[in-house]
Amino acid sequence: MAAIVECREDGFRKIFKFYKRRSPPPNFSDVFDFSKPTTSDKVVQVKMDPQAVSDGDAARVGLQPARDWRVFNLKGYPGFIFINNPFLRGSQAYWVRQCLKTYPRKPNVCNLDMHMSPGDTQDIWAKSVCNLSRSGGKREPKTLLERLRWVTLGYHYNWNSKTYSPNHYTPFPAELRLLSHQIAAACGFPGFSAEAGILNYYRSDSSLGIHVDESELDHSCPLLSFSFGQSAIFLLGGTQRHDPPTAMYMHSGDLMVMSGQSRLLYHAVPRIVPAPQEVAVVEPSSWGSDQQECVSPEDWAVCSEYIQSSRINVTVRQVLGQSQSFPETTLEEEHQAEGEDRSKRRKGGYSPQQT
Ligand code: OGA
Ligand code: MN
């Protein structure tokens, strides 16, 4: 009996540790893989409303026509939507380049700003590429790109206070807003507005602790999550911290939408795993619309080397409900939050950690 109680209490942590374990490596046979045919009665394939997103709008952001997407629900998780890589062949390269070259630039905020001056983190890409070409194969100190862990967009997330502030906002990237809008609309949320983004950069030994995303002020809005590069084991739990989770792969190009009753479920990423050969051809192709410049061969060389050992996760959030505004926070409160011990953020288990 005692054993059962203990097992229940630690249900999520136990499974998290199981998948994180290096030696002996865990058995992955219970991990759902939506890129493969399944016989599980927990997985339900669903169709998108073909009217919600036009083929032209989808193509403009690098997506296949919505009627061709392979979309799944999971029994027991109402509102959780998994979209198996809906990107057009060759279009992922554009998003990878945006995540590595464009989004870390000022005025966006990244982990390196915590201990470097804005001048030094102004253009992480340019500095890293410059160092890469100079190294001539010698072992050099890690580039800034290799040290990048997170970037925030729009309403910048304050990791200490776990809040978004109306006073710290920079324009949300238009093309990522459009991509998010199309996906949300296809999933039945035409009013979704991308207001905040958190990009996580995982190395092969990174993990993301068990958490709920509840800092947004309106939880009726979905949370979108994109994955590029190496694969991840994603654990989707319940409303209680200890509820045992379901494990699934997230491969490059895959999308998750957490909405409805699944919006506030505990989740975590215990492990990064090598991308299977057969999924996600991410190389750039002739795809590229008016708005989206093609990825140059020089840029792609840097991006492809990066994603050979790393994973990029982009989460897009709507912070405020329709006609909702931020509660009155005094400046004093905000300063207090700023001044708190920064190590608290690391313990929060929110951004990817190295092991
Ligand atoms: C997050 C998150 C999951 C992932 O950033 O809040 O849960 O797949 N990311 O990396
Ligand atoms: Mn999360």
Short mmCIF file of C-alpha atoms and ligand atoms in Angstrom, two decimals:
data_model
loop_
_atom_site.label_atom_id
_atom_site.label_comp_id
_atom_site.label_asym_id
_atom_site.label_seq_id
_atom_site.Cartn_x
_atom_site.Cartn_y
_atom_site.Cartn_z
CA MET A 1 0.00 0.00 0.00
CA ALA A 2 2.75 2.41 0.97
CA ALA A 3 4.46 1.63 -2.31
CA ILE A 4 1.32 2.51 -4.25
CA VAL A 5 0.95 5.86 -2.49
CA GLU A 6 4.59 6.69 -3.09
CA CYS A 7 4.29 5.73 -6.73
CA ARG A 8 1.24 7.97 -7.15
CA GLU A 9 2.95 10.91 -5.50
CA ASP A 10 6.00 10.65 -7.69
CA GLY A 11 4.28 9.48 -10.87
CA PHE A 12 5.56 12.28 -13.07
CA ARG A 13 9.02 12.61 -11.54
CA LYS A 14 9.63 8.88 -11.82
CA ILE A 15 8.83 8.85 -15.52
CA PHE A 16 10.82 12.06 -16.05
CA LYS A 17 13.87 10.43 -14.47
CA PHE A 18 13.30 7.24 -16.41
CA TYR A 19 13.50 9.02 -19.77
CA LYS A 20 16.34 11.25 -18.65
CA ARG A 21 18.51 8.33 -17.59
CA ARG A 22 21.75 7.85 -19.54
CA SER A 23 22.88 4.47 -18.40
CA PRO A 24 21.38 2.11 -19.02
CA PRO A 25 19.39 3.99 -21.68
CA PRO A 26 15.62 3.75 -21.19
CA ASN A 27 13.29 1.65 -23.28
CA PHE A 28 11.44 4.03 -25.63
CA SER A 29 8.76 1.54 -26.70
CA ASP A 30 6.00 3.38 -24.77
CA VAL A 31 6.69 6.71 -26.48
CA PHE A 32 3.95 7.70 -28.96
CA ASP A 33 5.32 8.51 -32.39
CA PHE A 34 2.76 10.42 -34.44
CA SER A 35 4.98 10.22 -37.53
CA LYS A 36 4.32 6.48 -37.68
CA PRO A 37 1.10 4.56 -38.17
CA THR A 38 -0.37 3.62 -34.82
CA THR A 39 -2.68 0.92 -33.59
CA SER A 40 -3.22 2.60 -30.22
CA ASP A 41 -6.85 3.32 -29.40
CA LYS A 42 -5.68 6.41 -27.45
CA VAL A 43 -4.76 8.22 -30.67
CA VAL A 44 -7.57 9.77 -32.71
CA GLN A 45 -6.85 11.30 -36.11
CA VAL A 46 -8.94 14.39 -36.82
CA LYS A 47 -9.57 16.63 -39.84
CA MET A 48 -9.05 20.38 -39.85
CA ASP A 49 -11.80 22.69 -41.04
CA PRO A 50 -10.63 23.26 -44.65
CA GLN A 51 -12.38 26.64 -44.70
CA ALA A 52 -10.43 28.06 -41.75
CA VAL A 53 -7.16 28.68 -43.61
CA SER A 54 -6.86 29.21 -47.37
CA ASP A 55 -4.17 27.30 -49.24
CA GLY A 56 -2.58 30.62 -50.20
CA ASP A 57 -2.39 31.83 -46.60
CA ALA A 58 -0.95 28.50 -45.50
CA ALA A 59 1.69 28.54 -48.26
CA ARG A 60 2.65 32.12 -47.41
CA VAL A 61 3.95 30.94 -44.01
CA GLY A 62 5.43 27.71 -45.35
CA LEU A 63 2.55 25.36 -44.47
CA GLN A 64 0.91 22.65 -46.53
CA PRO A 65 -2.81 23.03 -47.29
CA ALA A 66 -4.65 22.42 -44.00
CA ARG A 67 -6.63 19.52 -45.50
CA ASP A 68 -3.35 17.59 -45.90
CA TRP A 69 -2.19 18.02 -42.28
CA ARG A 70 -2.07 14.89 -40.14
CA VAL A 71 -3.70 16.02 -36.91
CA PHE A 72 -4.23 13.96 -33.78
CA ASN A 73 -6.05 14.14 -30.47
CA LEU A 74 -5.15 11.99 -27.51
CA LYS A 75 -7.93 10.32 -25.52
CA GLY A 76 -7.97 11.65 -21.99
CA TYR A 77 -6.47 15.02 -23.02
CA PRO A 78 -9.32 17.15 -24.43
CA GLY A 79 -7.98 20.25 -26.17
CA PHE A 80 -4.54 18.79 -26.83
CA ILE A 81 -3.80 18.84 -30.57
CA PHE A 82 -0.72 17.32 -32.21
CA ILE A 83 0.05 18.28 -35.81
CA ASN A 84 2.57 16.05 -37.52
CA ASN A 85 5.04 18.33 -39.39
CA PRO A 86 2.66 20.41 -41.56
CA PHE A 87 5.48 22.43 -43.15
CA LEU A 88 6.09 22.50 -46.89
CA ARG A 89 9.22 20.74 -47.93
CA GLY A 90 12.12 23.14 -47.51
CA SER A 91 10.26 25.77 -45.48
CA GLN A 92 11.54 24.74 -42.04
CA ALA A 93 14.95 26.12 -42.96
CA TYR A 94 13.46 29.61 -43.00
CA TRP A 95 12.08 29.24 -39.46
CA VAL A 96 15.33 27.75 -38.18
CA ARG A 97 17.25 30.70 -39.65
CA GLN A 98 14.78 33.14 -38.02
CA CYS A 99 15.25 31.43 -34.64
CA LEU A 100 19.05 31.50 -34.85
CA LYS A 101 19.85 34.67 -36.77
CA THR A 102 16.91 37.05 -36.45
CA TYR A 103 15.00 36.48 -33.20
CA PRO A 104 18.00 36.61 -30.82
CA ARG A 105 18.75 40.18 -32.08
CA LYS A 106 17.97 43.25 -30.04
CA PRO A 107 15.48 44.49 -28.97
CA ASN A 108 14.54 40.89 -28.11
CA VAL A 109 15.87 39.53 -24.84
CA CYS A 110 18.02 36.43 -24.30
CA ASN A 111 19.76 34.59 -21.46
CA LEU A 112 23.13 36.13 -22.41
CA ASP A 113 21.77 39.61 -21.58
CA MET A 114 21.70 38.58 -17.91
CA HIS A 115 25.50 38.88 -17.68
CA MET A 116 26.57 40.70 -20.84
CA SER A 117 26.08 44.26 -22.05
CA PRO A 118 23.52 44.92 -24.81
CA GLY A 119 26.39 45.88 -27.12
CA ASP A 120 27.94 42.44 -26.71
CA THR A 121 24.69 40.56 -27.35
CA GLN A 122 23.47 42.90 -30.10
CA ASP A 123 24.14 40.42 -32.90
CA ILE A 124 24.91 36.96 -31.56
CA TRP A 125 24.77 35.45 -35.02
CA ALA A 126 27.35 37.79 -36.57
CA LYS A 127 29.74 37.32 -33.63
CA SER A 128 29.37 33.52 -33.68
CA VAL A 129 29.77 33.16 -37.44
CA CYS A 130 32.85 35.36 -37.33
CA ASN A 131 34.37 33.16 -34.60
CA LEU A 132 33.43 29.95 -36.38
CA SER A 133 35.24 30.98 -39.54
CA ARG A 134 38.29 32.13 -37.58
CA SER A 135 38.64 28.96 -35.55
CA GLY A 136 39.88 26.98 -38.57
CA GLY A 137 38.91 23.72 -36.95
CA LYS A 138 40.77 24.41 -33.69
CA ARG A 139 38.94 23.95 -30.43
CA GLU A 140 37.74 27.41 -29.41
CA PRO A 141 35.66 28.72 -26.51
CA LYS A 142 31.95 28.21 -27.08
CA THR A 143 30.36 30.75 -29.44
CA LEU A 144 27.50 32.94 -28.22
CA LEU A 145 25.16 30.88 -30.39
CA GLU A 146 26.23 27.75 -28.56
CA ARG A 147 25.61 29.51 -25.24
CA LEU A 148 22.14 30.70 -26.24
CA ARG A 149 19.45 29.09 -24.05
CA TRP A 150 16.36 31.24 -24.45
CA VAL A 151 15.00 34.27 -26.24
CA THR A 152 11.79 36.13 -25.40
CA LEU A 153 9.60 38.02 -27.87
CA GLY A 154 6.69 40.46 -27.56
CA TYR A 155 5.75 40.86 -23.90
CA HIS A 156 9.05 39.67 -22.45
CA TYR A 157 8.69 37.03 -19.80
CA ASN A 158 10.21 37.93 -16.46
CA TRP A 159 11.66 34.66 -15.12
CA ASN A 160 11.94 36.00 -11.57
CA SER A 161 8.42 37.30 -11.07
CA LYS A 162 6.95 34.76 -13.55
CA THR A 163 4.94 37.55 -15.10
CA TYR A 164 4.71 39.50 -18.34
CA SER A 165 4.96 43.23 -18.01
CA PRO A 166 3.15 45.89 -20.03
CA ASN A 167 6.31 47.96 -19.66
CA HIS A 168 8.57 45.50 -21.38
CA TYR A 169 7.18 44.90 -24.81
CA THR A 170 8.84 44.89 -28.22
CA PRO A 171 7.01 44.24 -31.50
CA PHE A 172 6.22 40.56 -32.03
CA PRO A 173 7.78 39.29 -35.32
CA ALA A 174 5.11 39.73 -38.00
CA GLU A 175 5.83 36.48 -39.87
CA LEU A 176 5.73 34.36 -36.69
CA ARG A 177 2.50 36.11 -35.70
CA LEU A 178 1.05 35.17 -39.11
CA LEU A 179 2.21 31.54 -38.85
CA SER A 180 0.69 31.29 -35.37
CA HIS A 181 -2.53 32.90 -36.52
CA GLN A 182 -2.98 30.36 -39.34
CA ILE A 183 -2.37 27.41 -37.07
CA ALA A 184 -4.64 28.69 -34.32
CA ALA A 185 -7.38 29.47 -36.86
CA ALA A 186 -7.15 25.94 -38.30
CA CYS A 187 -7.54 24.59 -34.76
CA GLY A 188 -10.69 26.64 -34.15
CA PHE A 189 -9.19 29.77 -32.58
CA PRO A 190 -9.52 32.46 -35.26
CA GLY A 191 -9.19 35.26 -32.69
CA PHE A 192 -5.77 34.13 -31.44
CA SER A 193 -3.25 36.91 -31.10
CA ALA A 194 0.46 36.12 -30.72
CA GLU A 195 1.62 38.45 -27.96
CA ALA A 196 4.54 36.67 -26.31
CA GLY A 197 7.05 34.08 -27.41
CA ILE A 198 9.61 31.98 -25.59
CA LEU A 199 12.26 30.24 -27.64
CA ASN A 200 14.17 27.42 -25.95
CA TYR A 201 17.48 26.19 -27.35
CA TYR A 202 18.32 22.64 -26.28
CA ARG A 203 21.68 20.91 -26.62
CA SER A 204 21.73 17.11 -26.73
CA ASP A 205 22.01 16.92 -22.91
CA SER A 206 19.39 19.57 -22.04
CA SER A 207 16.06 18.95 -20.40
CA LEU A 208 13.10 21.06 -19.30
CA GLY A 209 11.60 20.50 -15.86
CA ILE A 210 7.99 19.70 -14.96
CA HIS A 211 5.85 22.84 -15.16
CA VAL A 212 2.57 24.47 -16.17
CA ASP A 213 2.39 27.62 -18.30
CA GLU A 214 0.02 29.73 -16.29
CA SER A 215 1.55 33.23 -16.38
CA GLU A 216 -0.68 34.29 -19.26
CA LEU A 217 -3.72 36.17 -18.00
CA ASP A 218 -6.32 34.42 -20.16
CA HIS A 219 -6.14 30.63 -20.19
CA SER A 220 -8.96 30.24 -22.67
CA CYS A 221 -6.40 31.14 -25.38
CA PRO A 222 -4.35 28.23 -26.73
CA LEU A 223 -0.59 27.85 -26.39
CA LEU A 224 1.27 26.88 -29.56
CA SER A 225 4.53 24.96 -29.54
CA PHE A 226 6.88 24.37 -32.51
CA SER A 227 9.86 22.05 -32.68
CA PHE A 228 12.86 22.23 -35.03
CA GLY A 229 16.06 20.21 -35.33
CA GLN A 230 16.72 17.22 -33.10
CA SER A 231 13.77 15.35 -31.59
CA ALA A 232 12.49 15.46 -28.03
CA ILE A 233 10.65 13.21 -25.64
CA PHE A 234 7.70 15.31 -24.47
CA LEU A 235 5.78 14.29 -21.34
CA LEU A 236 2.17 15.40 -21.02
CA GLY A 237 0.81 15.04 -17.51
CA GLY A 238 -2.37 15.99 -15.70
CA THR A 239 -3.73 18.84 -13.64
CA GLN A 240 -1.83 17.60 -10.57
CA ARG A 241 1.95 17.76 -10.40
CA HIS A 242 2.29 14.03 -9.67
CA ASP A 243 -0.17 12.70 -12.29
CA PRO A 244 1.73 10.16 -14.43
CA PRO A 245 2.35 11.56 -17.93
CA THR A 246 2.06 10.22 -21.46
CA ALA A 247 5.31 10.25 -23.44
CA MET A 248 5.50 11.29 -27.09
CA TYR A 249 8.14 12.24 -29.61
CA MET A 250 8.31 15.75 -30.98
CA HIS A 251 10.19 15.71 -34.26
CA SER A 252 11.34 18.61 -36.39
CA GLY A 253 8.37 20.51 -37.80
CA ASP A 254 5.86 19.01 -35.36
CA LEU A 255 3.37 21.31 -33.67
CA MET A 256 1.42 21.09 -30.46
CA VAL A 257 -1.55 23.12 -29.42
CA MET A 258 -2.52 23.11 -25.76
CA SER A 259 -6.04 24.41 -25.42
CA GLY A 260 -9.25 23.92 -23.47
CA GLN A 261 -8.89 21.46 -20.61
CA SER A 262 -5.30 20.68 -21.69
CA ARG A 263 -4.12 24.29 -21.55
CA LEU A 264 -2.97 24.01 -17.94
CA LEU A 265 -1.61 20.47 -17.83
CA TYR A 266 1.82 19.75 -16.37
CA HIS A 267 4.44 18.89 -18.97
CA ALA A 268 8.20 18.49 -19.38
CA VAL A 269 10.99 17.54 -21.77
CA PRO A 270 13.26 14.98 -20.07
CA ARG A 271 15.41 14.19 -23.09
CA ILE A 272 16.61 15.23 -26.52
CA VAL A 273 16.96 12.31 -28.93
CA PRO A 274 18.54 12.08 -32.37
CA ALA A 275 16.18 12.97 -35.20
CA PRO A 276 15.22 9.87 -37.19
CA GLN A 277 16.55 9.84 -40.73
CA GLU A 278 13.18 9.48 -42.32
CA VAL A 279 11.47 12.53 -40.84
CA ALA A 280 11.63 16.21 -41.54
CA VAL A 281 13.70 17.08 -44.50
CA VAL A 282 14.62 20.54 -43.29
CA GLU A 283 17.02 21.66 -45.99
CA PRO A 284 16.01 24.85 -47.75
CA SER A 285 14.39 24.45 -51.14
CA SER A 286 13.01 26.87 -53.67
CA TRP A 287 10.22 27.58 -51.19
CA GLY A 288 10.15 31.22 -50.31
CA SER A 289 7.32 33.64 -50.82
CA ASP A 290 7.37 37.39 -51.31
CA GLN A 291 7.71 38.04 -47.61
CA GLN A 292 10.22 35.40 -46.79
CA GLU A 293 13.65 35.71 -48.25
CA CYS A 294 15.32 32.43 -49.07
CA VAL A 295 17.99 31.11 -46.74
CA SER A 296 21.42 31.72 -48.25
CA PRO A 297 23.81 28.74 -48.53
CA GLU A 298 26.16 30.51 -46.06
CA ASP A 299 23.38 30.93 -43.48
CA TRP A 300 22.17 27.39 -44.02
CA ALA A 301 25.67 26.00 -43.39
CA VAL A 302 25.58 27.53 -39.89
CA CYS A 303 21.96 26.56 -39.23
CA SER A 304 22.33 22.97 -40.37
CA GLU A 305 25.42 22.46 -38.27
CA TYR A 306 23.57 23.88 -35.27
CA ILE A 307 20.49 21.66 -35.61
CA GLN A 308 22.60 18.55 -36.13
CA SER A 309 23.10 18.50 -32.38
CA SER A 310 20.41 20.86 -31.04
CA ARG A 311 16.71 21.39 -30.83
CA ILE A 312 14.81 24.67 -31.01
CA ASN A 313 11.40 24.98 -29.40
CA VAL A 314 9.20 28.01 -30.01
CA THR A 315 6.16 28.61 -27.83
CA VAL A 316 3.71 31.33 -28.78
CA ARG A 317 1.28 32.69 -26.25
CA GLN A 318 -1.60 35.11 -26.05
CA VAL A 319 -1.17 36.92 -22.76
CA LEU A 320 -4.35 39.00 -22.55
CA GLY A 321 -7.91 38.02 -23.36
CA GLN A 322 -9.96 40.13 -25.72
CA SER A 323 -10.26 43.66 -24.30
CA GLN A 324 -8.41 42.53 -21.17
CA SER A 325 -5.62 44.71 -19.81
CA PHE A 326 -2.79 44.18 -17.37
CA PRO A 327 -3.67 44.57 -13.70
CA GLU A 328 -2.28 47.68 -12.04
CA THR A 329 1.20 46.81 -10.87
CA THR A 330 3.17 49.44 -9.10
CA LEU A 331 6.64 50.16 -10.42
CA GLU A 332 7.91 49.31 -6.98
CA GLU A 333 6.65 45.74 -7.30
CA GLU A 334 8.34 45.38 -10.67
CA HIS A 335 11.64 46.66 -9.36
CA GLN A 336 11.41 44.22 -6.50
CA ALA A 337 10.96 41.34 -8.92
CA GLU A 338 13.93 42.54 -10.97
CA GLY A 339 16.14 42.59 -7.93
CA GLU A 340 15.38 39.07 -6.75
CA ASP A 341 18.10 36.47 -6.82
CA ARG A 342 18.50 35.46 -10.46
CA SER A 343 19.38 31.90 -9.54
CA LYS A 344 15.72 31.44 -8.65
CA ARG A 345 14.97 31.45 -12.34
CA ARG A 346 17.27 28.51 -12.92
CA LYS A 347 15.64 26.54 -10.14
CA GLY A 348 12.21 27.24 -11.60
CA GLY A 349 12.90 24.47 -14.11
CA TYR A 350 11.38 26.58 -16.83
CA SER A 351 14.15 27.12 -19.35
CA PRO A 352 16.25 24.21 -20.59
CA GLN A 353 18.90 23.01 -18.15
CA GLN A 354 22.14 21.24 -18.85
CA THR A 355 22.91 18.05 -17.01
C1 OGA B 1 7.80 25.71 -22.68
C2 OGA B 1 7.73 24.27 -23.01
C3 OGA B 1 8.31 22.40 -24.38
C4 OGA B 1 9.24 21.94 -25.45
O1 OGA B 1 8.64 26.42 -23.27
O2 OGA B 1 7.03 26.16 -21.84
O3 OGA B 1 7.01 23.59 -22.35
O4 OGA B 1 8.78 21.15 -26.27
N1 OGA B 1 8.45 23.76 -24.03
O5 OGA B 1 10.41 22.33 -25.47
MN MN B 2 5.62 24.76 -21.14
#
